[in-house]
CSV table of C-alpha atoms in Angstrom, one decimal:
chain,number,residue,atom,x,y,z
L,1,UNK,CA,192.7,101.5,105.2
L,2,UNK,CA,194.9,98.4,103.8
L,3,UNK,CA,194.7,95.2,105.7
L,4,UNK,CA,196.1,91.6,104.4
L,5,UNK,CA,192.8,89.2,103.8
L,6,UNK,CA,194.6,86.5,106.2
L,7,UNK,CA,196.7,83.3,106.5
L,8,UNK,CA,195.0,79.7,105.9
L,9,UNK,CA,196.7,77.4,108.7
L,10,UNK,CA,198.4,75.1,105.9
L,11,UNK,CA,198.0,71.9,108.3
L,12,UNK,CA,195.0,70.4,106.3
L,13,UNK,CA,195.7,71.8,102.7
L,14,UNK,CA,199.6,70.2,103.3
L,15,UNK,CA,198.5,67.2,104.7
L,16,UNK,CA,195.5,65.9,102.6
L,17,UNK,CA,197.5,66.2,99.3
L,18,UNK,CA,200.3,63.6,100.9
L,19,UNK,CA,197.7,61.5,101.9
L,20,UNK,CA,195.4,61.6,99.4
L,21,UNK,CA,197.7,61.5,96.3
L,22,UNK,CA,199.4,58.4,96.8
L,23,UNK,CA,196.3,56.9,97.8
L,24,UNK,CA,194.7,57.7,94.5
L,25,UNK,CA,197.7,56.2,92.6
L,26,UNK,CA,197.1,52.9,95.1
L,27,UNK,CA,193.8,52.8,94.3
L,28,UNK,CA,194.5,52.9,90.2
L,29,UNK,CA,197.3,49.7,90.6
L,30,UNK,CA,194.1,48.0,92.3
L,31,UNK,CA,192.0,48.9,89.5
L,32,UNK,CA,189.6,51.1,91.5
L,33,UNK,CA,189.0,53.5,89.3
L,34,UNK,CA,186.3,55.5,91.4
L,35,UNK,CA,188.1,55.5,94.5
L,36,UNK,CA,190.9,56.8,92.6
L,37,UNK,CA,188.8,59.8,90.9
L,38,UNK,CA,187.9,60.7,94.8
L,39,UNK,CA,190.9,60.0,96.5
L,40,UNK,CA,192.9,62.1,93.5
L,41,UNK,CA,190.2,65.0,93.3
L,42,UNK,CA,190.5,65.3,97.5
L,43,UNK,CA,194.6,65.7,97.1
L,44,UNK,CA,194.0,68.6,94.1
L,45,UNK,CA,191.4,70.5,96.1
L,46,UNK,CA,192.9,72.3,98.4
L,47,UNK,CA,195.5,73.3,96.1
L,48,UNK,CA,193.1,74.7,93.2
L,49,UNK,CA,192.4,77.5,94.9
L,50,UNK,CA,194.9,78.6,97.1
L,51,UNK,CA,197.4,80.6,94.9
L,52,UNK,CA,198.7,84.4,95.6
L,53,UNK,CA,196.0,84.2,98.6
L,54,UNK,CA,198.8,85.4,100.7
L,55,UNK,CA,199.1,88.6,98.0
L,56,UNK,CA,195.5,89.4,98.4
L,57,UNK,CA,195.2,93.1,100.1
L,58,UNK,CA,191.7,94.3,100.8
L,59,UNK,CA,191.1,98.5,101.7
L,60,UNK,CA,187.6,99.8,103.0
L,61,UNK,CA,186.4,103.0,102.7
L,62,UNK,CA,183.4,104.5,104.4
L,63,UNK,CA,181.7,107.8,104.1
L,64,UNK,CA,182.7,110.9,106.4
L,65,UNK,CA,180.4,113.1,108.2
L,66,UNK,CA,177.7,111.8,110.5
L,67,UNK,CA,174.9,109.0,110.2
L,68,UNK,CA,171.5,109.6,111.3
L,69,UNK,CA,169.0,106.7,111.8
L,70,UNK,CA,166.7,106.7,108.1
L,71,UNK,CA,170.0,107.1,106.0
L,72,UNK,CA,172.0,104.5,103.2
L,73,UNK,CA,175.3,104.7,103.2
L,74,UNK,CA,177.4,102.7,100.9
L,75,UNK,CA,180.8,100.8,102.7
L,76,UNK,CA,183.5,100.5,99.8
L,77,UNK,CA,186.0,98.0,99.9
L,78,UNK,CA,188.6,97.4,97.3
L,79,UNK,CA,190.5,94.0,96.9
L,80,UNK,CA,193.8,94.0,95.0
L,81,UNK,CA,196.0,90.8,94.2
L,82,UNK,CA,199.6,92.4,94.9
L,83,UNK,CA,201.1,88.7,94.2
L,84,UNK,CA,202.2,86.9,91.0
L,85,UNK,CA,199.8,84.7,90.9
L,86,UNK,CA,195.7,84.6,90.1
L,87,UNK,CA,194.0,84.8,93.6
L,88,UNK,CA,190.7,82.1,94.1
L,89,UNK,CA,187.4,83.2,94.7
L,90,UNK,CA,186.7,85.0,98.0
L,91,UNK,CA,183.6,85.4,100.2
L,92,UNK,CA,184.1,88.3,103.1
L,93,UNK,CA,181.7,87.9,105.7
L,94,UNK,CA,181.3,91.3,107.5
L,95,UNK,CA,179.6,91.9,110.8
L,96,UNK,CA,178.9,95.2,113.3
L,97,UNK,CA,176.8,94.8,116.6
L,98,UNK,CA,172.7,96.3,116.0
L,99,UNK,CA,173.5,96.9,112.1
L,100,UNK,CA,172.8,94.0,109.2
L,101,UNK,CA,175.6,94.1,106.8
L,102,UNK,CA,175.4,91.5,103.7
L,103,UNK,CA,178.6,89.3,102.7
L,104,UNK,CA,181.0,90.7,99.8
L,105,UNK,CA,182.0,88.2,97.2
L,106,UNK,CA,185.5,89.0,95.2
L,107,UNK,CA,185.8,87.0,91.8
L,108,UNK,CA,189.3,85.8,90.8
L,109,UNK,CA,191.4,88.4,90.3
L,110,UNK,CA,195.2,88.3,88.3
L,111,UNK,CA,198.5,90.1,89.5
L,112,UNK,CA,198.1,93.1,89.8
L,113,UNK,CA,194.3,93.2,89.2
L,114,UNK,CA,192.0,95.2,91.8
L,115,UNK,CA,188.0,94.5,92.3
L,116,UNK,CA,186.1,97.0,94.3
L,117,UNK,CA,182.6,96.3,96.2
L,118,UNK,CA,179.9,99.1,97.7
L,119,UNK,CA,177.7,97.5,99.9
L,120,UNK,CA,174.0,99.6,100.9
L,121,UNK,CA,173.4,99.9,104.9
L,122,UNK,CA,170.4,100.4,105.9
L,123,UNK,CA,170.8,102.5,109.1
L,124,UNK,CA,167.3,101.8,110.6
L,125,UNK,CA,168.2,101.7,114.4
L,126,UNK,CA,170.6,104.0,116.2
L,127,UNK,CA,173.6,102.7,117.9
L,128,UNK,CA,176.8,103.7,119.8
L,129,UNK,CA,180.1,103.3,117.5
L,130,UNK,CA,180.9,99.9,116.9
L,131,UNK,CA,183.8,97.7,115.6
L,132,UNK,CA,183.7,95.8,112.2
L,133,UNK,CA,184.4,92.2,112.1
L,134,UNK,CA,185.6,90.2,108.9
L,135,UNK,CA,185.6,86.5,107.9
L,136,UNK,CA,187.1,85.4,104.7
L,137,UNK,CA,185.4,82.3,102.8
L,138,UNK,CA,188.3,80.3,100.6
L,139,UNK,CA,186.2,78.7,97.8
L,140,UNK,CA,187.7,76.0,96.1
L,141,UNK,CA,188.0,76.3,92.1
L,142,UNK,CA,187.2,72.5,91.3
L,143,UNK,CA,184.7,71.8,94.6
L,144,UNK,CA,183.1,75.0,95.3
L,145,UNK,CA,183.8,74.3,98.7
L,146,UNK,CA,184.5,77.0,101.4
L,147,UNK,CA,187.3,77.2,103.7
L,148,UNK,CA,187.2,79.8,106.7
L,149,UNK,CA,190.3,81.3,106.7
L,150,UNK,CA,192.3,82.9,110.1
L,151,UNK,CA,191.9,87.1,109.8
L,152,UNK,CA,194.2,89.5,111.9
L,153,UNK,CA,192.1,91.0,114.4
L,154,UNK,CA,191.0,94.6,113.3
L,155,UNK,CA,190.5,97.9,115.8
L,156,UNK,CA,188.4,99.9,113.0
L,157,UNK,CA,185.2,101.4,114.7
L,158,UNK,CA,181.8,102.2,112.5
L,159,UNK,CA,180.2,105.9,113.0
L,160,UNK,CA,177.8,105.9,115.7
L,161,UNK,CA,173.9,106.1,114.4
L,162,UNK,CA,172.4,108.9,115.8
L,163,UNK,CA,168.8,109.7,116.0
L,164,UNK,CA,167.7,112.1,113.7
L,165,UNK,CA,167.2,115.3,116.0
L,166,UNK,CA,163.8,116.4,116.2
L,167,UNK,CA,164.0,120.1,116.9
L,168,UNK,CA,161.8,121.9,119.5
L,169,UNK,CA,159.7,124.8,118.7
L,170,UNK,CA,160.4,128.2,119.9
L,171,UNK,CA,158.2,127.8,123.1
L,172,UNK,CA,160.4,125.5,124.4
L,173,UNK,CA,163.4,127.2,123.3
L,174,UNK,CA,162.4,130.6,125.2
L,175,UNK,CA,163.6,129.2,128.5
L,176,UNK,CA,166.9,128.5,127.1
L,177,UNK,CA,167.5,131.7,124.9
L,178,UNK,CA,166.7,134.1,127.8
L,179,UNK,CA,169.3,136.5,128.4
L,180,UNK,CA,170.5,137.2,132.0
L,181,UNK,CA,172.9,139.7,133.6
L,182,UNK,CA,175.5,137.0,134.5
L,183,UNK,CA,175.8,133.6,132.9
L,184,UNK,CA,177.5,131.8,130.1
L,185,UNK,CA,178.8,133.6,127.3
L,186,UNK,CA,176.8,132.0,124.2
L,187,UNK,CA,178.6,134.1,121.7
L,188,UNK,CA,175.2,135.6,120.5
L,189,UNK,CA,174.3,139.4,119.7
L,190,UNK,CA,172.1,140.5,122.3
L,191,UNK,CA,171.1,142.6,125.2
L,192,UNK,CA,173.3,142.2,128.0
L,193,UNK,CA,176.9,143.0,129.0
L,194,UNK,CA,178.8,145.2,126.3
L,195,UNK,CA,181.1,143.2,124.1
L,196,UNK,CA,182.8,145.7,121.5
L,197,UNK,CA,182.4,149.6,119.9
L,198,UNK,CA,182.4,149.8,116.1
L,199,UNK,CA,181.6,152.6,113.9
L,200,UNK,CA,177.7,152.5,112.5
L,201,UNK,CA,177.2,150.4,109.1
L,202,UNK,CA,174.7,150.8,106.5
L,203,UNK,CA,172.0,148.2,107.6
L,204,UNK,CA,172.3,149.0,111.5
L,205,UNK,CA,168.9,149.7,113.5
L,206,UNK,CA,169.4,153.6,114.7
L,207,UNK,CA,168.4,152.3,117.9
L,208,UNK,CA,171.8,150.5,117.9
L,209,UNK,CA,173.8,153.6,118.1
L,210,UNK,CA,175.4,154.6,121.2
L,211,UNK,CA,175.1,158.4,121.5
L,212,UNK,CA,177.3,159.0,124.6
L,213,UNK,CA,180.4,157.3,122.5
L,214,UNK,CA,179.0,159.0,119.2
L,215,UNK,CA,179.4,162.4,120.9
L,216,UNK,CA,183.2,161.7,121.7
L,217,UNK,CA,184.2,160.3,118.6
L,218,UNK,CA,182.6,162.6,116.7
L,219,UNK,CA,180.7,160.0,114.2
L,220,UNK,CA,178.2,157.4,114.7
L,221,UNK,CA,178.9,154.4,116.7
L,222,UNK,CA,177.5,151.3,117.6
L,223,UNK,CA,177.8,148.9,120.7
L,224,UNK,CA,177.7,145.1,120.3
L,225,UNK,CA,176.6,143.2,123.3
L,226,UNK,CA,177.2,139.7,123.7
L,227,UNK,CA,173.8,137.6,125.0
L,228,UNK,CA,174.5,135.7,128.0
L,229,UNK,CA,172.9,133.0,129.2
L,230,UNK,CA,170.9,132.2,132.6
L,231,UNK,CA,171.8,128.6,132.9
L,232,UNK,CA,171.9,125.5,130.7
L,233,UNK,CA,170.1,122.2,129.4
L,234,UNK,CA,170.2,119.0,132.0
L,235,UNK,CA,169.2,116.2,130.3
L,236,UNK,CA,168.0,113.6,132.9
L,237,UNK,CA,168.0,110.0,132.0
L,238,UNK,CA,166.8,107.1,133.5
L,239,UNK,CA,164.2,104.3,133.4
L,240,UNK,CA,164.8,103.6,129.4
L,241,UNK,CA,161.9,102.5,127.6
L,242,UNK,CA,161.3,100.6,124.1
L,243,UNK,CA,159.4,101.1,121.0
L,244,UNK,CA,158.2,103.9,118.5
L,245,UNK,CA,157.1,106.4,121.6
L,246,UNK,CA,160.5,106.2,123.3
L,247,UNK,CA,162.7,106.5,120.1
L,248,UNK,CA,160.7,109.2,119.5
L,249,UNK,CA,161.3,110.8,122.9
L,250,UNK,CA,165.2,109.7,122.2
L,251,UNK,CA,165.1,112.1,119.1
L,252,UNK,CA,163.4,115.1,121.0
L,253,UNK,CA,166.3,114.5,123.6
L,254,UNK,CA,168.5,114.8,120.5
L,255,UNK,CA,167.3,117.9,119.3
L,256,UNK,CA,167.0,119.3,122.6
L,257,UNK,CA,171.1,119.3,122.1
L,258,UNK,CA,171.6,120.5,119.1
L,259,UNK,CA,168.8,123.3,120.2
L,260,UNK,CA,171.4,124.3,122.9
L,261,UNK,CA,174.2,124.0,120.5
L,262,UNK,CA,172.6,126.8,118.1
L,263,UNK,CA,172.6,128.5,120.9
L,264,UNK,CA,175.7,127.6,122.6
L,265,UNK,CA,174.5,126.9,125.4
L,266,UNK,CA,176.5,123.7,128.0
L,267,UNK,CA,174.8,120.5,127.9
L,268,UNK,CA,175.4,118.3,131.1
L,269,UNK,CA,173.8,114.5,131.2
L,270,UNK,CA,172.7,112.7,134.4
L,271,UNK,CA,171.8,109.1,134.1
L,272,UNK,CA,170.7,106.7,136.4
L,273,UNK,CA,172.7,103.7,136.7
L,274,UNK,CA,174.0,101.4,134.8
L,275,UNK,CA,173.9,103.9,132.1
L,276,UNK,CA,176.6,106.1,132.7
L,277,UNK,CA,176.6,110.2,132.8
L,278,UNK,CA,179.2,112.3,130.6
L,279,UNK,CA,180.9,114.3,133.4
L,280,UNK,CA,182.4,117.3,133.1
L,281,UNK,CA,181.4,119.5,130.2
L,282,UNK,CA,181.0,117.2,127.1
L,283,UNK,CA,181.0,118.1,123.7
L,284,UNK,CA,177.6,118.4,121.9
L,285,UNK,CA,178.7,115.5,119.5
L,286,UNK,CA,179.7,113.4,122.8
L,287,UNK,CA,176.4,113.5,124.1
L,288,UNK,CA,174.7,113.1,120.2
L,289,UNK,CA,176.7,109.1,120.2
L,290,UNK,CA,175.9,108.6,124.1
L,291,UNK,CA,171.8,109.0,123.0
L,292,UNK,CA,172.7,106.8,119.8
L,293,UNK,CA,174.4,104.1,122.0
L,294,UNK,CA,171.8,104.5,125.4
L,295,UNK,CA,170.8,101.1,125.9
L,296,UNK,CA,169.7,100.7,129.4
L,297,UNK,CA,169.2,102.9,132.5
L,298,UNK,CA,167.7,102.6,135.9
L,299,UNK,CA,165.4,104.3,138.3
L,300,UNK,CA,166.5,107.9,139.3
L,301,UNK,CA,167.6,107.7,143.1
L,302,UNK,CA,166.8,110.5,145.6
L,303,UNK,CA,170.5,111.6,144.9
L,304,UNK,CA,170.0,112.4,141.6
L,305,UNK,CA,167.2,114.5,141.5
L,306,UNK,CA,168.7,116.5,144.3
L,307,UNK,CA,171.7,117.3,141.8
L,308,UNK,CA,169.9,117.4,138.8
L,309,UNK,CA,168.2,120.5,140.6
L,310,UNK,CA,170.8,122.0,142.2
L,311,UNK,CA,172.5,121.8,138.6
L,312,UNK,CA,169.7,123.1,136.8
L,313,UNK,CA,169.4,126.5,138.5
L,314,UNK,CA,168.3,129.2,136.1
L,315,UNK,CA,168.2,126.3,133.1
L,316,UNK,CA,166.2,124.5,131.7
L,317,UNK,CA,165.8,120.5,132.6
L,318,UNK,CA,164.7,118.0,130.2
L,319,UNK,CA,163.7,114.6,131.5
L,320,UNK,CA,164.0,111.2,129.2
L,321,UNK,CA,162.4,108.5,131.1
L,322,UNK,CA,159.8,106.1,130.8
L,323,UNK,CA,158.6,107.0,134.3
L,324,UNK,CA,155.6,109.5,134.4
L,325,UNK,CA,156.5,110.9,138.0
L,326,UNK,CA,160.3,111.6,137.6
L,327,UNK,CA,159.7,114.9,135.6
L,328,UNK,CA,156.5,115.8,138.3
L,329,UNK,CA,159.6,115.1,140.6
L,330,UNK,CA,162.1,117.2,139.3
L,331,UNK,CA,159.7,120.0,139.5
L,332,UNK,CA,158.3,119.6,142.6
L,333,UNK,CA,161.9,119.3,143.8
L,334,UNK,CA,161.8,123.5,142.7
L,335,UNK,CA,164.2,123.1,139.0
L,336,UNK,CA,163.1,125.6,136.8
L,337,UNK,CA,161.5,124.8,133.4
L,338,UNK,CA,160.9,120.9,133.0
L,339,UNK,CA,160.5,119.0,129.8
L,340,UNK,CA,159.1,115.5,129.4
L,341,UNK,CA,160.1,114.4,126.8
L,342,UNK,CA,158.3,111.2,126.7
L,343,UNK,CA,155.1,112.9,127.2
L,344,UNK,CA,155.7,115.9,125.0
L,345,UNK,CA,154.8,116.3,121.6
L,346,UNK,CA,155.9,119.1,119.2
């Protein structure tokens, strides 16, 4: 993406030359020779490094795909001087809510010349997606001075920083895998209703063929069934926590969803106020960047454990709180499996 670096308000750079100039040749009729070096070096500054600034086109580039809490990635911006004149020496200040980002400096670049910057993050903490600010730093040829300059206000957003998912073993899994007669349709092989009739391949289990349909075709045949499942994964928030043990639990709630994913199976999210839940049926990725960005939740009223049991009927609930009795709770309250996931380990 292509964005102009900015416009300097020209009230001081316009103003100090007219005032400083004739002040310097003043101060040479008096013979004040110093007073003339200062007045005369105070008119030329602002114009020593202001030319083609107006040309100056900077583009950023980050990379695709997601980013996980423990990764670099490398933000590229490129700076080009589309003007006719050699551009001064630039200092971009960047900043993005929860993630330390360094400042870029540009040298001087000619018409037509381009100078491109990668800049390491370090994505140690998760976070929701966030925008990215810029401030350019003018910096004067014969002072060194800087001079802020006015930027356009931007709309680009960062990737969320997810937690790195921390996928549960197959014990816990069992509860969500379990086929049923009636349920939602996961797209898996398995057991249940009968999906399809196809003619036996080489690498089929002859306990796969369906004998009554062989008969009448005359030639082996198999029937696929589709696996459906019982119910799905409620994850219950509320009552967030800090430190290493809750980040940890944050990344078992995150694998918990990607769990379900493999297996296609719905994900629904109830959260205590003021954390808001994702109504409806959200999308695995939507409910990944709500655990990146969860910042704050509170207690778990009566209300809500009523639904997240009612909800959780033949699926499996798991409970991210920093509250030892909500999960008791949830299961007392007759929900079927229940997983702590501050208190579990795997």
């Amino acid at each position: 993406m292509t964005r102009p670096v900015g416009r300097r308000k020209a009230r001081l750079g316009v103003l100090l030359p007219l005032v400083a100039l004739p002040a310097a040749f003043l101060a040479q009729a008096e013979r004040m020779p110093l007073v003339a070096v200062v007045a005369l070096a105070c008119g030329l500054a602002p114009l020593a490094g202001l030319t083609g600034l107006r040309a100056m086109e900077m583009a950023w580039h980050w990379p695709g795909g997601l980013w996980y809490v423990g990764d670099t990635v490398y933000l590229r911006t490129t700076f080009t001087n589309s003007g006719s004149r050699t551009t001064p020496v630039l200092t971009v200040r960047q900043e993005s809510p929860g993630l330390p980002m360094p400042d870029l400096t540009v040298p001087m670049l000619t018409p037509g010349e381009s100078a491109t910057v990668d800049v390491p993050l370090q994505l140690a903490a998760r976070r929701g997606p966030a925008p990215l600010g810029r401030t350019t730093q003018l910096h004067n040829r014969l002072s060194g001075r800087g001079h802020a300059l006015k930027q356009a206000q931007t709309q680009e957003l960062l990737p969320a920083v997810r937690p790195r998912p921390d996928l549960p073993p197959a014990r816990i899994l069992d509860p969500l895998a379990r086929p049923a007669e009636d349920g939602f349709g996961t797209g898996r092989r398995g057991t249940a209703d009968p999906l399809l009739l196809r003619q036996f391949a080489s690498g089929d289990q002859v306990s796969s063929v369906h004998w009554r349909s062989t008969a009448r075709a005359g030639l082996p045949v198999v029937m696929e069934r589709e696996q459906l499942a019982a119910g799905l994964l409620v994850l219950l928030v509320a009552d967030t926590g800090v430190g290493a043990a809750w980040e940890a639990a944050v990344a078992r709630a995150a694998g918990m969803v990607q769990a379900a994913a493999a297996l296609a199976l719905p994900v629904a999210v109830l959260a205590a106020a003021p954390a808001q839940q994702l109504g409806g049926s959200p999308t695995y990725d939507a409910v990944q960047d709500w655990l990146a960005g969860l910042v704050l939740a509170g207690p778990a009223e009566p209300a809500l454990l009523e639904r997240t049991v009612s909800l959780a009927s033949g699926g499996l609930v798991a409970v991210l709180s920093a509250d030892p009795l909500l999960a008791r709770a949830v299961t007392g309250g007759g929900a079927g499996p229940v997983v702590d996931l501050l208190a579990t380990t795997w």
